[in-house]
Coordinates of C-alpha atoms and ligand atoms in Angstrom, one line a residue:
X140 CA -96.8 -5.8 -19.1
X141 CA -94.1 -7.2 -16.7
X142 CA -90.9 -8.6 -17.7
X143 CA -89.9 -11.9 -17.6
X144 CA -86.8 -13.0 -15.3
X145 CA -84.3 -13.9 -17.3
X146 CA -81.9 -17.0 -16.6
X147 CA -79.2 -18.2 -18.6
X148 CA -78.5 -22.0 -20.0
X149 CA -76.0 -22.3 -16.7
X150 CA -78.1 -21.0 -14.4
X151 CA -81.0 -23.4 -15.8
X152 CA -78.4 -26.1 -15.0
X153 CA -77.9 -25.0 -11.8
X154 CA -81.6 -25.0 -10.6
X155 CA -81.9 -28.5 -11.8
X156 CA -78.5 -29.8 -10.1
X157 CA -79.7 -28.1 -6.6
X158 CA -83.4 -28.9 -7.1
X159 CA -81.9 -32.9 -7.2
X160 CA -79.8 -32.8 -4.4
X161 CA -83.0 -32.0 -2.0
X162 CA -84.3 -35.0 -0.5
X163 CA -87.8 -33.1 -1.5
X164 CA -89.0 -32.6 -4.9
X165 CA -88.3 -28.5 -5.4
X166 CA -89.2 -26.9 -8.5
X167 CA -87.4 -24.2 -10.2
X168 CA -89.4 -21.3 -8.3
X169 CA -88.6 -22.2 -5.3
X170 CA -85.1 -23.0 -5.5
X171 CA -85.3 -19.0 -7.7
X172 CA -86.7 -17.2 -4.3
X173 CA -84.0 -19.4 -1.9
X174 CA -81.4 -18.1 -4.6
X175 CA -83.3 -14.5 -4.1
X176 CA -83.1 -14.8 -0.4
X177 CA -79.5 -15.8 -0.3
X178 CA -78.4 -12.7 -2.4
X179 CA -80.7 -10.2 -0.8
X180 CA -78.8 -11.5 2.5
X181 CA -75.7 -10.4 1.1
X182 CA -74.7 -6.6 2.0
X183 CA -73.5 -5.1 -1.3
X184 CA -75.5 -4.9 -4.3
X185 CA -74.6 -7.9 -7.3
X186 CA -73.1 -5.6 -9.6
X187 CA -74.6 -4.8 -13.1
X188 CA -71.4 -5.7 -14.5
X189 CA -71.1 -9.0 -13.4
X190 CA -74.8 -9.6 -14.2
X191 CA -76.1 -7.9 -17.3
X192 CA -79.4 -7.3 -18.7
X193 CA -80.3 -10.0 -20.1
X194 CA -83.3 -11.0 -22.9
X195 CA -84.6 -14.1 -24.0
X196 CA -82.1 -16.9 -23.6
X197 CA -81.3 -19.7 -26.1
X198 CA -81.5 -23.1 -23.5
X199 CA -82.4 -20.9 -20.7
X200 CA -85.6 -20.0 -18.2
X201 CA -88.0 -17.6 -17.8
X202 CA -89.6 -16.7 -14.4
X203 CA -92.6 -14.8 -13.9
X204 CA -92.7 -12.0 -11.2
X205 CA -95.9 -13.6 -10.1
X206 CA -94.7 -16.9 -9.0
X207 CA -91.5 -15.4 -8.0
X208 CA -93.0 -13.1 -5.8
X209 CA -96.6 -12.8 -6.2
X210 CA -96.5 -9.8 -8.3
X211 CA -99.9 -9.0 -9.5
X212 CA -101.8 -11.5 -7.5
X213 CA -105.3 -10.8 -7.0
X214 CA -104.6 -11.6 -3.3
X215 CA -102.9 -8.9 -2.1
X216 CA -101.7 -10.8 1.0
X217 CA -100.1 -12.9 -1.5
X218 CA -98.3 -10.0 -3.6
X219 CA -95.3 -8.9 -2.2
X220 CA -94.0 -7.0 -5.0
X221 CA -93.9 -3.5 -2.6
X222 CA -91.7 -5.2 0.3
X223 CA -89.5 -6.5 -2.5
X224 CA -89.1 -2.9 -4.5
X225 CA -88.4 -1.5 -1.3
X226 CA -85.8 -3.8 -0.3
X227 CA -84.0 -3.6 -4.2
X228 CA -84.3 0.4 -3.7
X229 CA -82.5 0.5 -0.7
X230 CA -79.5 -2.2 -2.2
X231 CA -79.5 -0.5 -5.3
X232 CA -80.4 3.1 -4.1
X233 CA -82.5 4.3 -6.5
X234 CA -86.1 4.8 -6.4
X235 CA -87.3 1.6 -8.1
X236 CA -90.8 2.1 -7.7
X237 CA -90.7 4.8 -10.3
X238 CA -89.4 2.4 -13.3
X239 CA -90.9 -1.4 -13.2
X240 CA -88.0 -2.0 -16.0
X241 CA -85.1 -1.1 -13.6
X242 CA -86.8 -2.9 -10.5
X243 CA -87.3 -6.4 -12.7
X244 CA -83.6 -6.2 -14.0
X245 CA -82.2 -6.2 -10.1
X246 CA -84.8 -8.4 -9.4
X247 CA -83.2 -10.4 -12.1
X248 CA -79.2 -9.7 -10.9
X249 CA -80.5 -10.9 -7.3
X250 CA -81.5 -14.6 -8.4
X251 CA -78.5 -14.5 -10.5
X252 CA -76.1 -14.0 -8.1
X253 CA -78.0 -15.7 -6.2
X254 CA -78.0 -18.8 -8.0
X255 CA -74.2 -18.4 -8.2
X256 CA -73.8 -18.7 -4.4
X257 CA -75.9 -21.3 -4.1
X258 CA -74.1 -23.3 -6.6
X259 CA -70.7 -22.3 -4.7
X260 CA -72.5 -23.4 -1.4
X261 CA -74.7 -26.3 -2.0
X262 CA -73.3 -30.1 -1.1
X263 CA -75.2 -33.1 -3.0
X264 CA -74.9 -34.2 0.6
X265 CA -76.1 -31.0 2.1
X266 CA -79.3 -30.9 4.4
X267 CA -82.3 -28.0 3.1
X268 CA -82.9 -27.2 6.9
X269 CA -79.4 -26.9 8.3
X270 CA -78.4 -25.0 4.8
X271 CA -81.2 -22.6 5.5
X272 CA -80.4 -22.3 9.0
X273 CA -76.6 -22.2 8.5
X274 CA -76.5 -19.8 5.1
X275 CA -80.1 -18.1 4.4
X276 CA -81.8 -17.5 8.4
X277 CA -78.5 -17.2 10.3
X278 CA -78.4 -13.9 12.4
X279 CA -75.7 -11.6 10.4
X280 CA -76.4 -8.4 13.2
X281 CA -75.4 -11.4 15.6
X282 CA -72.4 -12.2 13.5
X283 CA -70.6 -9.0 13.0
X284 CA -71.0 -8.3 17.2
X285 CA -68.6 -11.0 17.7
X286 CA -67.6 -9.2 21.1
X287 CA -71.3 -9.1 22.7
X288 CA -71.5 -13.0 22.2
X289 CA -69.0 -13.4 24.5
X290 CA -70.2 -11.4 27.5
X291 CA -70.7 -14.0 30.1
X292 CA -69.0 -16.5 28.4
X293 CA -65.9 -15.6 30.6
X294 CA -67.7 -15.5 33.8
X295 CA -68.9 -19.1 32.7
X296 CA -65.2 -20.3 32.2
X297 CA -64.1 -19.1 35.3
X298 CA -67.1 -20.8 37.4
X299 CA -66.5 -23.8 35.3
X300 CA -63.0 -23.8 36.4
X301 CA -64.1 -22.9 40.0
X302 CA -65.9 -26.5 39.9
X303 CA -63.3 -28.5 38.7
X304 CA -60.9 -27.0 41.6
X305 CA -59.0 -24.5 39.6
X306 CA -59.1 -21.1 41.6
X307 CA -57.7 -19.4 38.4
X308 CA -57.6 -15.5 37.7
X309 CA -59.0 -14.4 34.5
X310 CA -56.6 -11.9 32.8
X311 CA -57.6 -10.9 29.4
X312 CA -60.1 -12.2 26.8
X313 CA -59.7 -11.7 23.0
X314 CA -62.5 -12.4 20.7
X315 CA -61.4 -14.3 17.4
X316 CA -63.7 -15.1 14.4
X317 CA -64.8 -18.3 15.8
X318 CA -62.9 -18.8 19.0
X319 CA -63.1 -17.1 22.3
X320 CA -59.3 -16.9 24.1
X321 CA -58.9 -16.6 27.7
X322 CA -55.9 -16.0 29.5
X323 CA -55.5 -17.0 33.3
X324 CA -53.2 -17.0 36.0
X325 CA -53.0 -19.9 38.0
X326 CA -52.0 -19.4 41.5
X327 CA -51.0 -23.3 41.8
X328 CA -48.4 -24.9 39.8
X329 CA -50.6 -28.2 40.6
X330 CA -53.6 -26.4 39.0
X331 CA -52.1 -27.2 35.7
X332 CA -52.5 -30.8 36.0
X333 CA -56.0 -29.9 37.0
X334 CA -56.8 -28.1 34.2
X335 CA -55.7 -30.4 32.1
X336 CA -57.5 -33.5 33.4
X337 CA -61.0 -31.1 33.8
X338 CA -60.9 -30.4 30.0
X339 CA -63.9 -32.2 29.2
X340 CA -65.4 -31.3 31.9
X341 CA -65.3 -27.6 31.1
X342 CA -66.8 -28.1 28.0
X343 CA -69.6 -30.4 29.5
X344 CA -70.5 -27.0 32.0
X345 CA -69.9 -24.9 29.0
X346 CA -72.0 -27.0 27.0
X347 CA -69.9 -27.3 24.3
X348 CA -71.3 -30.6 22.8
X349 CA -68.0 -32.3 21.2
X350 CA -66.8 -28.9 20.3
X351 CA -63.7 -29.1 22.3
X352 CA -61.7 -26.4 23.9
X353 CA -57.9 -26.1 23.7
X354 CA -55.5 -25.2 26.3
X355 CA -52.0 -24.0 26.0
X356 CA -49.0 -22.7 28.4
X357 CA -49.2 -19.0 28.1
X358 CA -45.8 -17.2 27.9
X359 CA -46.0 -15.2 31.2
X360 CA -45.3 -17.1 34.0
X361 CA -48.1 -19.3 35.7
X362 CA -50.2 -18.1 32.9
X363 CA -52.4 -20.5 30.7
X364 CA -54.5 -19.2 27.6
X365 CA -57.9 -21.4 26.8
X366 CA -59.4 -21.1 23.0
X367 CA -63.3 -21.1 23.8
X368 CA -65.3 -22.4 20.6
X369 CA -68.3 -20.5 20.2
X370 CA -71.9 -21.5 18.6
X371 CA -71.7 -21.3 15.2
X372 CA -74.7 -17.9 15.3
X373 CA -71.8 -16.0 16.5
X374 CA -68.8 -16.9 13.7
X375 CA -67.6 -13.9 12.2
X376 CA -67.3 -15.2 8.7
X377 CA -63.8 -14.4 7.2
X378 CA -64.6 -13.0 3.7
X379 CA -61.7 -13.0 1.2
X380 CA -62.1 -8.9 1.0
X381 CA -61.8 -8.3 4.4
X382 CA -58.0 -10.4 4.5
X383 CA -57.1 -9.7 0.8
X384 CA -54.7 -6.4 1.8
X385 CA -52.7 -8.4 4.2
X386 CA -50.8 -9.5 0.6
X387 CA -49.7 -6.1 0.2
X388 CA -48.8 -5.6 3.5
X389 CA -44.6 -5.3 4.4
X390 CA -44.3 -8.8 5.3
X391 CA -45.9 -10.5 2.2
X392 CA -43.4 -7.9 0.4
X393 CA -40.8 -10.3 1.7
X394 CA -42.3 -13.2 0.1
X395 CA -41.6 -15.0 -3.3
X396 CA -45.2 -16.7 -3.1
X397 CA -47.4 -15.1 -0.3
X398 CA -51.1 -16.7 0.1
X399 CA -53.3 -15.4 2.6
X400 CA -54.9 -18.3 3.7
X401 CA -57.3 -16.6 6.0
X402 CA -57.0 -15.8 9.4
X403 CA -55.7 -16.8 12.7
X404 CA -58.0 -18.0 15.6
X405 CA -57.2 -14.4 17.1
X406 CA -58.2 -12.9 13.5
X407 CA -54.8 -11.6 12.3
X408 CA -54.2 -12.2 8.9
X409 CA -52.5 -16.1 7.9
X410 CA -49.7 -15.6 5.6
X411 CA -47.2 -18.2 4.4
X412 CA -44.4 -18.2 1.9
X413 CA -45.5 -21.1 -0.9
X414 CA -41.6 -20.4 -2.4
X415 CA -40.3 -22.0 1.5
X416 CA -43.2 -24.3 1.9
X417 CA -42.1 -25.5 -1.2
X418 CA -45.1 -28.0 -1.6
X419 CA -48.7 -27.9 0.3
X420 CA -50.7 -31.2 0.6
X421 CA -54.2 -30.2 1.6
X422 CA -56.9 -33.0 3.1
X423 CA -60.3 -32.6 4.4
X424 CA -63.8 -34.4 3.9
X425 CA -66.3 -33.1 2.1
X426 CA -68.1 -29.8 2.9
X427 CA -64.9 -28.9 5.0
X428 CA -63.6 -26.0 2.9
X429 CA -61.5 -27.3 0.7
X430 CA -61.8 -25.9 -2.4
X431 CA -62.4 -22.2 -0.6
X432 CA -59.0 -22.8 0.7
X433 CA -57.5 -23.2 -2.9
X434 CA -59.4 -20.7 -3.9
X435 CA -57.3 -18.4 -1.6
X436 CA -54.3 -19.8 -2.7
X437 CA -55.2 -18.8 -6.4
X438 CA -56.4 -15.7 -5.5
X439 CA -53.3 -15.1 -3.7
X440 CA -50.9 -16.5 -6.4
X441 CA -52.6 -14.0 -8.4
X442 CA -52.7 -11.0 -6.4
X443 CA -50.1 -9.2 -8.0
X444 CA -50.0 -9.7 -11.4
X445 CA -46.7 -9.0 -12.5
X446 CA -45.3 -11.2 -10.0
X447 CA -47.8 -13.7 -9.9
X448 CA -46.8 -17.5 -11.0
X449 CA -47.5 -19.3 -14.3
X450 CA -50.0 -22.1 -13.1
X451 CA -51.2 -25.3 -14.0
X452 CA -54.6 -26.1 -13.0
X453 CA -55.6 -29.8 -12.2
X454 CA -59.6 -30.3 -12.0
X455 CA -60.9 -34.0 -12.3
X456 CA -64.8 -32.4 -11.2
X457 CA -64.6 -30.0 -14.4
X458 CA -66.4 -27.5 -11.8
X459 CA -64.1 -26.0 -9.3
X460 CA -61.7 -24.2 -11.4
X461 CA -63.6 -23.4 -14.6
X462 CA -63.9 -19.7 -13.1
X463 CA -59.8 -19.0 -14.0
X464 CA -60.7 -19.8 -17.2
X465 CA -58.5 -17.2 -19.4
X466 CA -56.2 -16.0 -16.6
X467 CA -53.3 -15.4 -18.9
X468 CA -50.6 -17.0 -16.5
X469 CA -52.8 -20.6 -16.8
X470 CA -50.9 -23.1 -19.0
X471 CA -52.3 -24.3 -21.8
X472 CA -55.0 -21.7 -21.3
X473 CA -57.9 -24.6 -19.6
X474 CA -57.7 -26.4 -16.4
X475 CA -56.4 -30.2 -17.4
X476 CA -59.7 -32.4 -16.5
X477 CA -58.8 -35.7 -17.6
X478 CA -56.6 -38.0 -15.5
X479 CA -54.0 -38.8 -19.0
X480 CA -54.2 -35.1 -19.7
X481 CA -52.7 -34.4 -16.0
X482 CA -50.1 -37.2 -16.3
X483 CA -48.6 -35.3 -19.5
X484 CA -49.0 -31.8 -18.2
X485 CA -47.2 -33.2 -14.8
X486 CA -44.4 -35.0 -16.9
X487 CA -43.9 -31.8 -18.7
X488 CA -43.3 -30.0 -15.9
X489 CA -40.7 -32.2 -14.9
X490 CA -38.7 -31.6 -18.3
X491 CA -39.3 -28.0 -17.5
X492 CA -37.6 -28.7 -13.8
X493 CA -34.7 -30.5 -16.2
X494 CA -34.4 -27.9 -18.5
X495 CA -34.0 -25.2 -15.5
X496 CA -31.3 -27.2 -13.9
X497 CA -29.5 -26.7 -17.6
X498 CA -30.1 -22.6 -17.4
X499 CA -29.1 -22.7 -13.8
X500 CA -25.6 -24.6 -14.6
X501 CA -25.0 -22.3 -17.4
X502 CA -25.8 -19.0 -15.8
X503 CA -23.6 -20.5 -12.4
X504 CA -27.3 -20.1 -10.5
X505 CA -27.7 -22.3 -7.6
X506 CA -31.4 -21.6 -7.8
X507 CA -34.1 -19.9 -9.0
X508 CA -33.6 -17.1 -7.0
X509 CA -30.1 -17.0 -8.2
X510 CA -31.1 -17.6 -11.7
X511 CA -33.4 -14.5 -11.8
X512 CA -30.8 -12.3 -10.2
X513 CA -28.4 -13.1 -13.1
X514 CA -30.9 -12.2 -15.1
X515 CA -32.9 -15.5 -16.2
X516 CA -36.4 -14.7 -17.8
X517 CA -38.0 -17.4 -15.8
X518 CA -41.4 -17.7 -13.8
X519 CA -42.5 -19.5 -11.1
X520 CA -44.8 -22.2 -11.6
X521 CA -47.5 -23.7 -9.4
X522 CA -49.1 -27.1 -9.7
X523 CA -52.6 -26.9 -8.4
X524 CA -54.0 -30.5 -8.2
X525 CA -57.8 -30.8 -6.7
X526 CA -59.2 -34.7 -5.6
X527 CA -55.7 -36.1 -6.3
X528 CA -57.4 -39.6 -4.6
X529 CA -59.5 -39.6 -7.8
X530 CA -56.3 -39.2 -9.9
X531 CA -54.7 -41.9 -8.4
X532 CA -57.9 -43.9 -8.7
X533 CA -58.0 -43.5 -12.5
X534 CA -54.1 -43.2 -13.2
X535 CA -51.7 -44.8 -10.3
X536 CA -48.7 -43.5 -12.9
X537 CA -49.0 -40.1 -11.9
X538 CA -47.2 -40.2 -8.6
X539 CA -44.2 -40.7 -10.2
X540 CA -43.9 -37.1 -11.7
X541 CA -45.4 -35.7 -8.6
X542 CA -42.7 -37.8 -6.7
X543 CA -39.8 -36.5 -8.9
X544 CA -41.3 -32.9 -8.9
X545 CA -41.9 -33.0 -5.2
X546 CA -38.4 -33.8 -4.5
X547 CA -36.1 -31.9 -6.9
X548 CA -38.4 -28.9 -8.1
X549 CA -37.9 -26.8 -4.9
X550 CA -34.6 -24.8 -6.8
X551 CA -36.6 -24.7 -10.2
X552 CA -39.2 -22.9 -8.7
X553 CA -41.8 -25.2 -9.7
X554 CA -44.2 -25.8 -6.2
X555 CA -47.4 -28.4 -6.2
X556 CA -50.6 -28.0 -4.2
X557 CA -52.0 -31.1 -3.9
X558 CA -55.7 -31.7 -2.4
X559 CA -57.7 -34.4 -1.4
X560 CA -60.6 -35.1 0.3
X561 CA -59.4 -39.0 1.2
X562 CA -56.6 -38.4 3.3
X563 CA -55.6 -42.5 3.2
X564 CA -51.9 -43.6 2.8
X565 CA -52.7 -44.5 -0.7
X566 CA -53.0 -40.9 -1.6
X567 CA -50.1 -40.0 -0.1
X568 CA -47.6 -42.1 0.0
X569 CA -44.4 -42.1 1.6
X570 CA -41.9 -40.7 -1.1
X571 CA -44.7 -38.1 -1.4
X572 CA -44.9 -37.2 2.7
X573 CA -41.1 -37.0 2.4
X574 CA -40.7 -34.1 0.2
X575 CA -44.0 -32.4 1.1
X576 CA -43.3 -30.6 4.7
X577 CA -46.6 -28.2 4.8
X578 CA -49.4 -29.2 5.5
X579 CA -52.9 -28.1 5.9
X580 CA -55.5 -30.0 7.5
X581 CA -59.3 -28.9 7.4
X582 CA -62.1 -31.3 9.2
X583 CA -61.7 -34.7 8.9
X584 CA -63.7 -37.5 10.0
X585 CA -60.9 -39.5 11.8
X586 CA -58.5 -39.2 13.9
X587 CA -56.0 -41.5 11.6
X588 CA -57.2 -39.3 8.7
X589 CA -56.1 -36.1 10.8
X590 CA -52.2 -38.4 11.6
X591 CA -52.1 -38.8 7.6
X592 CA -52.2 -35.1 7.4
X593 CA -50.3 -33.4 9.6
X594 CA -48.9 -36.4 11.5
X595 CA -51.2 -35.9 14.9
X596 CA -54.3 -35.7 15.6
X597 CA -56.6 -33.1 16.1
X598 CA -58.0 -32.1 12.3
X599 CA -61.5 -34.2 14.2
X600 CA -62.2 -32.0 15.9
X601 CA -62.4 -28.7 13.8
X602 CA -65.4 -27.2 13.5
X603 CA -65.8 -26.9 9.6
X604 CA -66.1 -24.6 7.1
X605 CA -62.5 -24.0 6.8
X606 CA -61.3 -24.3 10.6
X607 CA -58.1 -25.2 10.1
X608 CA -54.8 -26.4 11.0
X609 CA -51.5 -25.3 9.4
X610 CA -48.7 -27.3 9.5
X611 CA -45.6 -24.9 7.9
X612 CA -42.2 -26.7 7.3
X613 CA -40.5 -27.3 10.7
X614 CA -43.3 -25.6 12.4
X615 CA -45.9 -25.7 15.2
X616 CA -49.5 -26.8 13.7
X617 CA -51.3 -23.6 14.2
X618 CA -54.3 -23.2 14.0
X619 CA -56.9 -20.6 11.3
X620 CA -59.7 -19.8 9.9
X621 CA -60.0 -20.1 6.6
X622 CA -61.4 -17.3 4.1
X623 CA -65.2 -17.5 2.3
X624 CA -64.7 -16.8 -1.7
X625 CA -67.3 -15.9 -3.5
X626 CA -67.7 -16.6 -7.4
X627 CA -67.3 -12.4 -8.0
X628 CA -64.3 -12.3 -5.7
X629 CA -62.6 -14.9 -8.7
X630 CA -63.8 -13.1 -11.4
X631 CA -62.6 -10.1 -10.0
X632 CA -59.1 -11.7 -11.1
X633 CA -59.9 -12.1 -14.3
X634 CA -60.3 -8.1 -15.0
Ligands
LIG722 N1 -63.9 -20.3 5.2 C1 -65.2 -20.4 5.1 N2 -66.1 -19.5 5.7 C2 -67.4 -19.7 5.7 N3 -68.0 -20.8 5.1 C3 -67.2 -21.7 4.5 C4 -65.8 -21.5 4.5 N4 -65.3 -22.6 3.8 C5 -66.3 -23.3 3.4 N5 -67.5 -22.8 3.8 C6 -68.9 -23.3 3.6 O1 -68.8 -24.7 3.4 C7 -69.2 -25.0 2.0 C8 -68.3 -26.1 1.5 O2 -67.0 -25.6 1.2 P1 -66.1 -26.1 0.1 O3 -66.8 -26.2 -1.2 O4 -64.8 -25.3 0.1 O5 -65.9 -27.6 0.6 P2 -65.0 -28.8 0.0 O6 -64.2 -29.3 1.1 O7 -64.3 -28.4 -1.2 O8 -66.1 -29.8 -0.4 P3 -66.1 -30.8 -1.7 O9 -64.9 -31.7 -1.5 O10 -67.4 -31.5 -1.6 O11 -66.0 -29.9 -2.9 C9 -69.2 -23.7 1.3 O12 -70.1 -23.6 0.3 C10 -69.5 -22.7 2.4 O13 -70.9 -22.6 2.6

């Protein structure tokens, strides 16, 4: 007899929130094989672990092999249960064939994980076509030979530069995850102005759409480097595993509070210092990699466990954080959902910040720092607010703790990460600017959005999914890439 497919109560919920967000009525067997397809495009195995065996579930669904795959059709050009087993053999390498228990449970972990991704992935607003293009059909042998894409890209520059009256030299060419960078020598010092005022016009030869390339002095003399955006077919994705030793690398060691953030444009790991920051405010629209972006900050803060922060988790969706769940170091054990739940939390982390300034006096500490050298038994605390426009909408009174914590709670150690997805003076307002120096800007839809971030332009023009631009405290915007967390990369934490 075959086994049912198991699915559990939240993965049930899942299928129906996806299968309403298409614009096209989807039932649950369709969404199960997109889920089936996304995980099978994945290159390591879901692990047992993670997904379990599972039996009948209370709430949940069952799928059939048949209208998953067409197992046991009488049309055998509709049963694909062979191509499938071989494909699970070689993820799982074991010979599946010989045990139809073993090949329906990874059948089973597939669509789970599946499911998971595609609840990590999929926008209300999202379109099925570019979604399938973008996440299930995109070419991942294309991907990973970043360097082949650009063959002839350079040759293009150059002749692009050529038309525009630039005679320049081409001199190197480094090949970042998403961005192409070419250095060239230009024999003119007038060639400059050239360049400059043919900007558009190289990315109209280059057909570059509004994808828009960025120039900058080089350091050598005469020398300008150009950051080449490429199709997106050719991003290498940054994937939190591939960054995640950079936090145990000598210069994090140096570091109160490193985060990875992802990568530069040249693919070197993106560190920062939260403890100098002291405070991040974090704005982009919707889709723009937002919440993967705090996700690499919590994964970050809790790298190292001994060291890492206590945290206070702010979550007005319910959704985004409910993976950290029983991280020890989370105060009060829950993200705080509710608006007059985060007012209280904040305003008890400004008696905290009081009570810290009363240790500090005692033990002659000028900070926190100081306070722990003396031996204080203190942690650091991080503030982690998510849609902080919502909580304004709901509860205007809570800017006055973030106010008083953003200006005074540098010493005490206590640092906020605020995020929003309306970047409008409303949600951060002045007092708040002030005291919050770092910045990070992912895609935004205006230009005056971009200005309320990181106070100039440019965050328009990022390319999305978690192209972004980092704005450290009495820095240069630079700008990064921004890692791709995956639901087992946060429950990895939990372990
Ligand atoms: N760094 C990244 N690398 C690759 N893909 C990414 C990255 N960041 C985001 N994405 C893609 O974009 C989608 C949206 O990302 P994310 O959920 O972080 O957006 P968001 O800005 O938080 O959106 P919302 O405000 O609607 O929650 C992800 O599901 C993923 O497919």
């Amino acid at each position: 007899m075959v086994s049912r497919i198991h699915l559990t109560k939240d993965e049930r919920a899942i299928i129906e929130r996806v299968s309403q967000g298409w614009r096209q009525k989807l039932d649950q067997w369709t969404i199960a094989r997109l889920a089936l397809a996304r995980s099978l495009q994945m290159t390591e195995a879901p692990s047992p672990e993670l997904y379990p065996p599972l039996s009948g579930q209370r709430g949940g669904v069952e799928l059939h092999p048949m209208q998953l795959i067409g197992e046991g059709r009488a049309n055998e050009l509709e049963d694909f249960t062979d191509l499938y087993c071989a494909m699970l053999s070689i993820y799982e390498g074991a010979d599946l064939f010989e045990d139809e228990e073993l090949y329906h449970a990874a059948l089973q972990r597939h669509v789970r994980r599946g499911l998971a991704v595609l609840n990590e992935e999929w926008r209300d607003q999202s379109d099925l076509n570019r979604y399938i293009l973008d996440e299930i059909l995109v070419d991942r042998a294309k991907e990973a030979d970043s360097g082949e894409t650009s063959d002839g890209l350079g040759e293009r520059v150059t002749r692009a530069l050529g038309q525009i009256g630039v005679d320049a030299k081409l001199q190197s060419t480094s090949v970042g995850p998403r961005l192409t960078r070419f250095s060239y020598e230009l024999p003119l010092l007038d060639d400059l102005d050239r360049l400059r005022r043919g900007q558009d016009k190289i990315g109209f030869a280059l057909g570059l759409g509004d994808r828009k390339i960025d120039i900058a002095v080089g350091t050598s003399e005469r020398t300008v480097v150009l950051d080449v955006p490429r199709p997106s077919t050719t991003w290498k994705t940054v994937n939190w595993p591939d960054i995640v030793s950079a936090l145990d690398s000598p210069a994090a060691s140096k570091m109160s509070l490193p985060i990875c953030l992802g990568t530069s444009v040249l693919g070197e790991p993106l560190l920062i210092d939260l403890a100098e920051a002291p405070h991040l405010f974090i704005g982009g629209t919707t889709g723009s990699g937002k919440s993967m972006c705090l996700h690499s900050i919590l994964l970050s803060l809790n790298h190292n466990k001994v060291l890492a922060p206590e945290l206070l988790l702010v979550d007005p969706k319910a959704v985004e954080f409910a993976g950290y769940r029983g991280l020890p170091n989370l105060m009060g054990k829950e993200p705080v959902v509710t608006p007059d739940d985060a007012y209280r939390a904040l305003n008890d982390l400004v008696d905290e910040m009081e009570r810290r300034q009363t240790v500090f006096k005692e033990l002659g500490a000028r900070d926190i720092s100081e306070a722990l050298e003396k031996g204080a038994r203190l942690k650091r605390i991080v503030a982690v607010v998510d849609e902080l426009g919502d909580l304004f909408l709901n509860r205007r009174e809570i800017e006055i703790p973030l106010i008083k914590l953003a200006q005074k709670s540098r010493s005490s150690g206590i640092h906020l990460v605020l995020a929003t997805q309306r970047p409008e003076a409303a949600t951060f307002p002045g007092l708040l600017r002030s005291n919050i120096p770092s910045r990070i800007a992912l895609t935004v839809q205006k230009n005056a959005e971009s200005r309320i971030i990181l106070d100039e332009g440019g965050a328009e023009q990022l390319l999305g999914k978690g192209d972004m631009l980092v704005k450290f405290t009495g820095q240069q915007v630079v700008r990064g890439h921004g890692s791709r967390v995956l639901p087992s990369d946060i429950s990895e934490i939990l372990r």
